[in-house]
Amino acid sequence: SSFSQFGNEPIDILNQSKSEYSINPLGRRLIEEEIVEMGSNATGIIAGVEPYSLKVLELLPRLKCISRAGIGIDNIHLGYAEEHGITIKNTPDVVIQPVVELTLAMIFDLLRKTTHHTILLKSKEWRKVSGNNLAGKTVGIIGAGRIGRSIAETLIRFKVKVVAYDIRPQEKWAQDNGVQYVGFNKLLRNADIVSIHVAPNNADTFILGKKEIQKMKKGVLIINTARGSFIDEKALCKGLNSGHVGGVGMDVFPQEPYTGKLTDFENVVLTPHIGTLTKESRLDMEIQATQNLLEELFQQGN
């Protein structure tokens, strides 16, 4: 919906390729019927997070490639794509820096209560609430992929202890960067701050449910910039109400737009799925997604 909003380079690339194209005119995420209507004759699609379900893909008979401007491909029915020779491309490296920066912003916001103090001052109330230093804390990274590793490398510079859990640990990287891989339960028990960066392949499975949250340290801060379905919201709210969870930073939600119970808590920082929404990263993603699509289609002779 924001294609070419931050620069004309993607359009220039399409024009130079002499390809026939159309752009989402609605200014919002397309629903299934609109994808089919717009893409019925398309051989390639530059995609966001709109749903490319089995139902949708069956009605796009000419489609040869979906090129994601972003990293997640869980909105695409990969089984159908593989069976019918539809190539899936994404832009995994471009999204790293903006997600790292948003994660850090949420951590500092919760520690120093900047949003909380801003709300107080805008309410004409001069009241100070003590915060906490980041230095000396233990930060647990759940999912040490590209983004998780980059966050760990950044946090180490702030004199924190970083522990990580990943099903495919990279021991040399951990040793080189002073990061310790630990078991999942040990991470939950020892981390002052837990940040989720798991790849969105199993988005229907809670990573943090009631049992997991109960194992965490009292006052733990939880950051989620991965997928909203990774946390059981009811259990999270219960933890916030009891004080067991000290604060939450959320950029992703099970259903978006989000209007749920997390909006009622003062110690929760919420953003509307803006993890990759910087002008620089969006333009880079769109340029790379456009180039990926054209390279694939021309390689296939389309």
mmCIF file of C-alpha atoms in Angstrom:
data_model
loop_
_atom_site.group_PDB
_atom_site.id
_atom_site.type_symbol
_atom_site.label_atom_id
_atom_site.label_comp_id
_atom_site.label_asym_id
_atom_site.label_seq_id
_atom_site.Cartn_x
_atom_site.Cartn_y
_atom_site.Cartn_z
ATOM 1 C CA SER A 1 0.000 0.000 0.000
ATOM 2 C CA SER A 2 2.985 2.342 0.460
ATOM 3 C CA PHE A 3 4.873 1.286 -2.669
ATOM 4 C CA SER A 4 7.081 4.122 -4.005
ATOM 5 C CA GLN A 5 5.829 6.467 -1.278
ATOM 6 C CA PHE A 6 9.364 7.262 -0.143
ATOM 7 C CA GLY A 7 11.113 7.433 -3.502
ATOM 8 C CA ASN A 8 10.597 6.871 -7.227
ATOM 9 C CA GLU A 9 13.434 4.380 -7.686
ATOM 10 C CA PRO A 10 11.191 1.246 -7.705
ATOM 11 C CA ILE A 11 8.934 2.820 -10.345
ATOM 12 C CA ASP A 12 11.975 3.851 -12.373
ATOM 13 C CA ILE A 13 13.245 0.262 -12.314
ATOM 14 C CA LEU A 14 9.859 -1.035 -13.504
ATOM 15 C CA ASN A 15 9.696 1.571 -16.276
ATOM 16 C CA GLN A 16 13.210 0.779 -17.449
ATOM 17 C CA SER A 17 12.296 -2.908 -17.654
ATOM 18 C CA LYS A 18 9.443 -2.112 -20.082
ATOM 19 C CA SER A 19 7.165 -4.248 -17.930
ATOM 20 C CA GLU A 20 3.441 -3.647 -17.709
ATOM 21 C CA TYR A 21 2.436 -3.077 -14.081
ATOM 22 C CA SER A 22 -0.277 -1.696 -11.835
ATOM 23 C CA ILE A 23 -0.060 -0.344 -8.272
ATOM 24 C CA ASN A 24 -2.443 -0.841 -5.369
ATOM 25 C CA PRO A 25 -4.632 2.293 -5.562
ATOM 26 C CA LEU A 26 -6.454 1.832 -2.245
ATOM 27 C CA GLY A 27 -3.842 3.098 0.201
ATOM 28 C CA ARG A 28 -4.352 0.103 2.507
ATOM 29 C CA ARG A 29 -3.656 -3.611 2.725
ATOM 30 C CA LEU A 30 -5.581 -5.612 0.109
ATOM 31 C CA ILE A 31 -8.047 -8.304 1.117
ATOM 32 C CA GLU A 32 -8.264 -11.628 -0.738
ATOM 33 C CA GLU A 33 -10.904 -10.578 -3.271
ATOM 34 C CA GLU A 34 -8.942 -7.435 -4.154
ATOM 35 C CA ILE A 35 -5.706 -9.389 -4.663
ATOM 36 C CA VAL A 36 -7.491 -11.671 -7.125
ATOM 37 C CA GLU A 37 -9.121 -8.739 -8.911
ATOM 38 C CA MET A 38 -5.834 -6.847 -9.298
ATOM 39 C CA GLY A 39 -3.582 -9.829 -9.928
ATOM 40 C CA SER A 40 -5.677 -12.118 -12.116
ATOM 41 C CA ASN A 41 -3.373 -11.619 -15.116
ATOM 42 C CA ALA A 42 -0.122 -11.029 -13.216
ATOM 43 C CA THR A 43 2.994 -13.120 -13.727
ATOM 44 C CA GLY A 44 4.671 -11.413 -10.765
ATOM 45 C CA ILE A 45 3.592 -9.623 -7.583
ATOM 46 C CA ILE A 46 5.563 -7.347 -5.268
ATOM 47 C CA ALA A 47 3.892 -8.240 -1.989
ATOM 48 C CA GLY A 48 3.423 -6.948 1.521
ATOM 49 C CA VAL A 49 1.708 -8.970 4.247
ATOM 50 C CA GLU A 50 -1.663 -9.323 2.505
ATOM 51 C CA PRO A 51 -2.980 -12.913 2.429
ATOM 52 C CA TYR A 52 -1.853 -15.159 -0.442
ATOM 53 C CA SER A 53 -3.946 -18.101 0.712
ATOM 54 C CA LEU A 54 -4.668 -21.303 -1.194
ATOM 55 C CA LYS A 55 -7.954 -19.753 -2.304
ATOM 56 C CA VAL A 56 -6.159 -16.683 -3.676
ATOM 57 C CA LEU A 57 -3.309 -18.499 -5.409
ATOM 58 C CA GLU A 58 -5.697 -20.871 -7.174
ATOM 59 C CA LEU A 59 -7.248 -17.829 -8.834
ATOM 60 C CA LEU A 60 -3.907 -16.407 -10.065
ATOM 61 C CA PRO A 61 -3.179 -18.857 -12.905
ATOM 62 C CA ARG A 62 -0.336 -16.903 -14.555
ATOM 63 C CA LEU A 63 1.611 -16.186 -11.379
ATOM 64 C CA LYS A 64 5.291 -17.176 -11.485
ATOM 65 C CA CYS A 65 6.835 -15.176 -8.630
ATOM 66 C CA ILE A 66 5.852 -13.402 -5.409
ATOM 67 C CA SER A 67 8.539 -10.983 -4.280
ATOM 68 C CA ARG A 68 8.081 -9.899 -0.652
ATOM 69 C CA ALA A 69 9.160 -6.406 0.350
ATOM 70 C CA GLY A 70 10.131 -7.716 3.776
ATOM 71 C CA ILE A 71 11.218 -10.941 5.419
ATOM 72 C CA GLY A 72 8.131 -12.890 6.557
ATOM 73 C CA ILE A 73 6.481 -15.269 4.082
ATOM 74 C CA ASP A 74 3.950 -16.844 6.449
ATOM 75 C CA ASN A 75 1.174 -14.943 4.623
ATOM 76 C CA ILE A 76 1.805 -17.116 1.546
ATOM 77 C CA HIS A 77 0.542 -20.693 1.070
ATOM 78 C CA LEU A 78 3.991 -22.144 0.435
ATOM 79 C CA GLY A 79 2.731 -25.642 -0.313
ATOM 80 C CA TYR A 80 0.674 -24.475 -3.275
ATOM 81 C CA ALA A 81 3.484 -22.199 -4.458
ATOM 82 C CA GLU A 82 5.984 -25.049 -4.455
ATOM 83 C CA GLU A 83 3.619 -27.471 -6.202
ATOM 84 C CA HIS A 84 2.874 -24.980 -8.951
ATOM 85 C CA GLY A 85 6.352 -23.558 -9.501
ATOM 86 C CA ILE A 86 5.709 -20.124 -7.989
ATOM 87 C CA THR A 87 9.031 -18.728 -6.796
ATOM 88 C CA ILE A 88 9.032 -16.841 -3.474
ATOM 89 C CA LYS A 89 11.582 -14.076 -2.888
ATOM 90 C CA ASN A 90 12.093 -11.805 0.123
ATOM 91 C CA THR A 91 14.433 -9.102 1.422
ATOM 92 C CA PRO A 92 15.816 -10.448 4.729
ATOM 93 C CA ASP A 93 18.834 -8.185 5.162
ATOM 94 C CA VAL A 94 17.126 -4.830 4.636
ATOM 95 C CA VAL A 95 14.801 -5.232 7.622
ATOM 96 C CA ILE A 96 17.532 -5.809 10.208
ATOM 97 C CA GLN A 97 18.511 -2.247 11.127
ATOM 98 C CA PRO A 98 15.020 -0.740 11.598
ATOM 99 C CA VAL A 99 13.825 -3.677 13.742
ATOM 100 C CA VAL A 100 16.989 -3.519 15.849
ATOM 101 C CA GLU A 101 16.494 0.197 16.423
ATOM 102 C CA LEU A 102 12.807 -0.175 17.345
ATOM 103 C CA THR A 103 13.615 -3.004 19.764
ATOM 104 C CA LEU A 104 16.240 -0.863 21.474
ATOM 105 C CA ALA A 105 13.854 2.092 21.571
ATOM 106 C CA MET A 106 11.259 -0.034 23.367
ATOM 107 C CA ILE A 107 13.794 -1.349 25.868
ATOM 108 C CA PHE A 108 14.999 2.153 26.743
ATOM 109 C CA ASP A 109 11.426 3.482 26.836
ATOM 110 C CA LEU A 110 10.391 0.853 29.373
ATOM 111 C CA LEU A 111 13.538 1.232 31.465
ATOM 112 C CA ARG A 112 13.472 5.045 31.606
ATOM 113 C CA LYS A 113 9.673 5.405 31.303
ATOM 114 C CA THR A 114 9.881 8.079 28.610
ATOM 115 C CA THR A 115 6.386 7.500 27.230
ATOM 116 C CA HIS A 116 4.965 7.424 30.763
ATOM 117 C CA HIS A 117 6.602 10.737 31.654
ATOM 118 C CA THR A 118 5.519 12.285 28.361
ATOM 119 C CA ILE A 119 1.891 11.381 29.103
ATOM 120 C CA LEU A 120 2.191 12.869 32.598
ATOM 121 C CA LEU A 121 3.650 16.123 31.314
ATOM 122 C CA LYS A 122 1.065 16.425 28.539
ATOM 123 C CA SER A 123 -1.539 16.055 31.273
ATOM 124 C CA LYS A 124 0.096 19.098 32.979
ATOM 125 C CA GLU A 125 1.427 16.868 35.763
ATOM 126 C CA TRP A 126 5.037 17.265 36.927
ATOM 127 C CA ARG A 127 5.740 13.886 38.518
ATOM 128 C CA LYS A 128 8.916 11.827 38.427
ATOM 129 C CA VAL A 129 8.990 8.023 38.395
ATOM 130 C CA SER A 130 12.364 6.343 38.840
ATOM 131 C CA GLY A 131 13.613 4.108 36.072
ATOM 132 C CA ASN A 132 16.431 1.611 35.655
ATOM 133 C CA ASN A 133 19.778 1.363 33.897
ATOM 134 C CA LEU A 134 20.290 -1.051 31.038
ATOM 135 C CA ALA A 135 23.884 -1.730 32.096
ATOM 136 C CA GLY A 136 24.158 -4.764 34.311
ATOM 137 C CA LYS A 137 20.944 -6.390 33.087
ATOM 138 C CA THR A 138 20.631 -9.841 31.539
ATOM 139 C CA VAL A 139 18.871 -9.762 28.177
ATOM 140 C CA GLY A 140 17.449 -12.957 26.712
ATOM 141 C CA ILE A 141 17.130 -13.199 22.934
ATOM 142 C CA ILE A 142 14.627 -15.819 21.768
ATOM 143 C CA GLY A 143 15.537 -16.501 18.159
ATOM 144 C CA ALA A 144 19.127 -15.628 17.235
ATOM 145 C CA GLY A 145 18.715 -15.205 13.506
ATOM 146 C CA ARG A 146 19.914 -12.174 11.584
ATOM 147 C CA ILE A 147 17.881 -9.711 13.665
ATOM 148 C CA GLY A 148 18.401 -11.439 17.002
ATOM 149 C CA ARG A 149 22.167 -11.625 16.483
ATOM 150 C CA SER A 150 22.364 -7.974 15.474
ATOM 151 C CA ILE A 151 20.441 -6.937 18.597
ATOM 152 C CA ALA A 152 22.737 -9.061 20.754
ATOM 153 C CA GLU A 153 25.829 -7.500 19.187
ATOM 154 C CA THR A 154 24.437 -4.020 19.868
ATOM 155 C CA LEU A 155 23.365 -4.729 23.443
ATOM 156 C CA ILE A 156 26.776 -6.108 24.427
ATOM 157 C CA ARG A 157 28.146 -2.574 24.006
ATOM 158 C CA PHE A 158 25.848 -1.396 26.816
ATOM 159 C CA LYS A 159 27.573 -3.647 29.377
ATOM 160 C CA VAL A 160 24.765 -6.180 29.567
ATOM 161 C CA LYS A 161 24.907 -9.941 29.676
ATOM 162 C CA VAL A 162 23.227 -11.423 26.611
ATOM 163 C CA VAL A 163 21.918 -14.984 26.606
ATOM 164 C CA ALA A 164 20.257 -16.500 23.564
ATOM 165 C CA TYR A 165 18.095 -19.453 22.663
ATOM 166 C CA ASP A 166 17.889 -20.810 19.134
ATOM 167 C CA ILE A 167 17.213 -24.231 17.649
ATOM 168 C CA ARG A 168 20.319 -23.750 15.450
ATOM 169 C CA PRO A 169 22.948 -22.171 17.719
ATOM 170 C CA GLN A 170 25.974 -20.577 16.057
ATOM 171 C CA GLU A 171 28.619 -21.229 18.665
ATOM 172 C CA LYS A 172 31.481 -19.420 16.931
ATOM 173 C CA TRP A 173 29.412 -16.263 16.567
ATOM 174 C CA ALA A 174 28.414 -16.494 20.237
ATOM 175 C CA GLN A 175 32.012 -16.928 21.348
ATOM 176 C CA ASP A 176 33.226 -14.055 19.148
ATOM 177 C CA ASN A 177 30.555 -11.701 20.516
ATOM 178 C CA GLY A 178 30.417 -12.659 24.182
ATOM 179 C CA VAL A 179 26.927 -14.183 23.925
ATOM 180 C CA GLN A 180 25.971 -17.365 25.766
ATOM 181 C CA TYR A 181 23.515 -19.896 24.341
ATOM 182 C CA VAL A 182 21.280 -21.376 27.033
ATOM 183 C CA GLY A 183 18.242 -23.616 27.207
ATOM 184 C CA PHE A 184 14.816 -22.037 26.810
ATOM 185 C CA ASN A 185 13.772 -22.471 30.445
ATOM 186 C CA LYS A 186 17.089 -21.157 31.746
ATOM 187 C CA LEU A 187 16.687 -18.050 29.601
ATOM 188 C CA LEU A 188 13.211 -17.461 31.015
ATOM 189 C CA ARG A 189 14.401 -17.872 34.608
ATOM 190 C CA ASN A 190 17.429 -15.585 34.331
ATOM 191 C CA ALA A 191 16.610 -12.759 31.909
ATOM 192 C CA ASP A 192 15.626 -9.293 33.120
ATOM 193 C CA ILE A 193 14.536 -8.442 29.573
ATOM 194 C CA VAL A 194 13.228 -10.961 27.027
ATOM 195 C CA SER A 195 13.058 -10.038 23.341
ATOM 196 C CA ILE A 196 11.399 -12.286 20.741
ATOM 197 C CA HIS A 197 12.918 -12.570 17.267
ATOM 198 C CA VAL A 198 11.778 -15.978 16.089
ATOM 199 C CA ALA A 199 11.161 -16.449 12.380
ATOM 200 C CA PRO A 200 7.402 -16.478 11.662
ATOM 201 C CA ASN A 201 7.115 -20.067 10.471
ATOM 202 C CA ASN A 202 5.080 -21.399 13.384
ATOM 203 C CA ALA A 203 2.948 -18.351 14.067
ATOM 204 C CA ASP A 204 0.085 -20.355 15.560
ATOM 205 C CA THR A 205 2.217 -21.595 18.483
ATOM 206 C CA PHE A 206 2.636 -19.573 21.675
ATOM 207 C CA ILE A 207 6.273 -19.102 22.608
ATOM 208 C CA LEU A 208 5.267 -17.329 25.808
ATOM 209 C CA GLY A 209 2.133 -18.769 27.375
ATOM 210 C CA LYS A 210 0.960 -18.971 30.970
ATOM 211 C CA LYS A 211 3.555 -21.538 32.056
ATOM 212 C CA GLU A 212 6.431 -19.721 30.387
ATOM 213 C CA ILE A 213 5.506 -16.319 31.839
ATOM 214 C CA GLN A 214 5.253 -17.823 35.333
ATOM 215 C CA LYS A 215 8.848 -19.060 35.017
ATOM 216 C CA MET A 216 10.158 -15.559 34.302
ATOM 217 C CA LYS A 217 11.736 -13.235 36.847
ATOM 218 C CA LYS A 218 9.419 -10.885 38.713
ATOM 219 C CA GLY A 219 9.467 -7.512 36.966
ATOM 220 C CA VAL A 220 10.649 -8.916 33.624
ATOM 221 C CA LEU A 221 10.348 -6.719 30.544
ATOM 222 C CA ILE A 222 9.046 -8.445 27.407
ATOM 223 C CA ILE A 223 9.605 -7.126 23.872
ATOM 224 C CA ASN A 224 7.882 -8.587 20.815
ATOM 225 C CA THR A 225 8.647 -7.283 17.330
ATOM 226 C CA ALA A 226 8.245 -10.683 15.623
ATOM 227 C CA ARG A 227 4.621 -11.923 15.477
ATOM 228 C CA GLY A 228 1.670 -11.150 17.732
ATOM 229 C CA SER A 229 0.617 -14.785 17.968
ATOM 230 C CA PHE A 230 3.862 -15.701 19.751
ATOM 231 C CA ILE A 231 2.466 -14.462 23.109
ATOM 232 C CA ASP A 232 -0.699 -15.518 24.915
ATOM 233 C CA GLU A 233 -2.301 -12.117 25.488
ATOM 234 C CA LYS A 234 -4.508 -13.279 28.369
ATOM 235 C CA ALA A 235 -1.515 -14.688 30.240
ATOM 236 C CA LEU A 236 0.466 -11.530 29.486
ATOM 237 C CA CYS A 237 -2.272 -9.270 30.863
ATOM 238 C CA LYS A 238 -2.529 -11.447 33.961
ATOM 239 C CA GLY A 239 1.208 -11.066 34.470
ATOM 240 C CA LEU A 240 0.958 -7.296 34.093
ATOM 241 C CA ASN A 241 -1.961 -7.093 36.523
ATOM 242 C CA SER A 242 -0.093 -9.079 39.172
ATOM 243 C CA GLY A 243 3.147 -7.161 38.701
ATOM 244 C CA HIS A 244 5.024 -10.307 37.710
ATOM 245 C CA VAL A 245 5.600 -8.713 34.295
ATOM 246 C CA GLY A 246 7.140 -5.280 34.764
ATOM 247 C CA GLY A 247 6.552 -3.927 31.285
ATOM 248 C CA VAL A 248 5.856 -4.850 27.687
ATOM 249 C CA GLY A 249 6.846 -3.459 24.292
ATOM 250 C CA MET A 250 4.704 -4.708 21.404
ATOM 251 C CA ASP A 251 4.823 -3.884 17.708
ATOM 252 C CA VAL A 252 2.812 -6.900 16.529
ATOM 253 C CA PHE A 253 -0.591 -8.291 17.448
ATOM 254 C CA PRO A 254 -2.718 -11.385 16.716
ATOM 255 C CA GLN A 255 -5.311 -9.163 15.041
ATOM 256 C CA GLU A 256 -4.513 -5.828 13.477
ATOM 257 C CA PRO A 257 -5.575 -3.029 13.812
ATOM 258 C CA TYR A 258 -5.272 -3.670 17.554
ATOM 259 C CA THR A 259 -7.654 -2.282 20.189
ATOM 260 C CA GLY A 260 -7.260 -4.894 22.927
ATOM 261 C CA LYS A 261 -6.591 -4.934 26.655
ATOM 262 C CA LEU A 262 -2.896 -4.052 26.447
ATOM 263 C CA THR A 263 -3.933 -0.466 25.692
ATOM 264 C CA ASP A 264 -5.133 -0.156 29.314
ATOM 265 C CA PHE A 265 -1.692 -0.522 30.941
ATOM 266 C CA GLU A 266 0.636 2.376 31.716
ATOM 267 C CA ASN A 267 3.733 0.167 31.581
ATOM 268 C CA VAL A 268 3.081 -1.064 28.047
ATOM 269 C CA VAL A 269 4.569 0.581 24.949
ATOM 270 C CA LEU A 270 2.633 -0.142 21.755
ATOM 271 C CA THR A 271 3.390 0.651 18.126
ATOM 272 C CA PRO A 272 1.166 -0.256 15.131
ATOM 273 C CA HIS A 273 3.422 -2.789 13.363
ATOM 274 C CA ILE A 274 6.048 -0.246 12.311
ATOM 275 C CA GLY A 275 9.125 -2.436 12.806
ATOM 276 C CA THR A 276 10.396 -1.877 9.268
ATOM 277 C CA LEU A 277 8.618 1.417 8.663
ATOM 278 C CA THR A 278 11.450 3.834 8.163
ATOM 279 C CA LYS A 279 11.735 5.801 4.947
ATOM 280 C CA GLU A 280 15.191 4.421 4.270
ATOM 281 C CA SER A 281 14.373 0.769 4.881
ATOM 282 C CA ARG A 282 11.067 0.825 3.025
ATOM 283 C CA LEU A 283 12.689 2.326 -0.050
ATOM 284 C CA ASP A 284 15.551 -0.188 0.099
ATOM 285 C CA MET A 285 13.068 -3.069 0.502
ATOM 286 C CA GLU A 286 10.999 -1.950 -2.460
ATOM 287 C CA ILE A 287 14.050 -1.497 -4.669
ATOM 288 C CA GLN A 288 15.365 -4.942 -3.773
ATOM 289 C CA ALA A 289 11.940 -6.603 -4.066
ATOM 290 C CA THR A 290 11.468 -5.045 -7.519
ATOM 291 C CA GLN A 291 14.907 -6.163 -8.656
ATOM 292 C CA ASN A 292 14.319 -9.670 -7.253
ATOM 293 C CA LEU A 293 11.030 -9.967 -9.131
ATOM 294 C CA LEU A 294 12.351 -8.754 -12.455
ATOM 295 C CA GLU A 295 15.473 -10.918 -12.270
ATOM 296 C CA GLU A 296 13.343 -13.999 -11.584
ATOM 297 C CA LEU A 297 10.806 -13.282 -14.318
ATOM 298 C CA PHE A 298 13.416 -12.474 -16.950
ATOM 299 C CA GLN A 299 15.345 -15.586 -15.945
ATOM 300 C CA GLN A 300 12.193 -17.611 -16.525
ATOM 301 C CA GLY A 301 11.626 -15.851 -19.827
ATOM 302 C CA ASN A 302 8.437 -14.035 -18.755
#
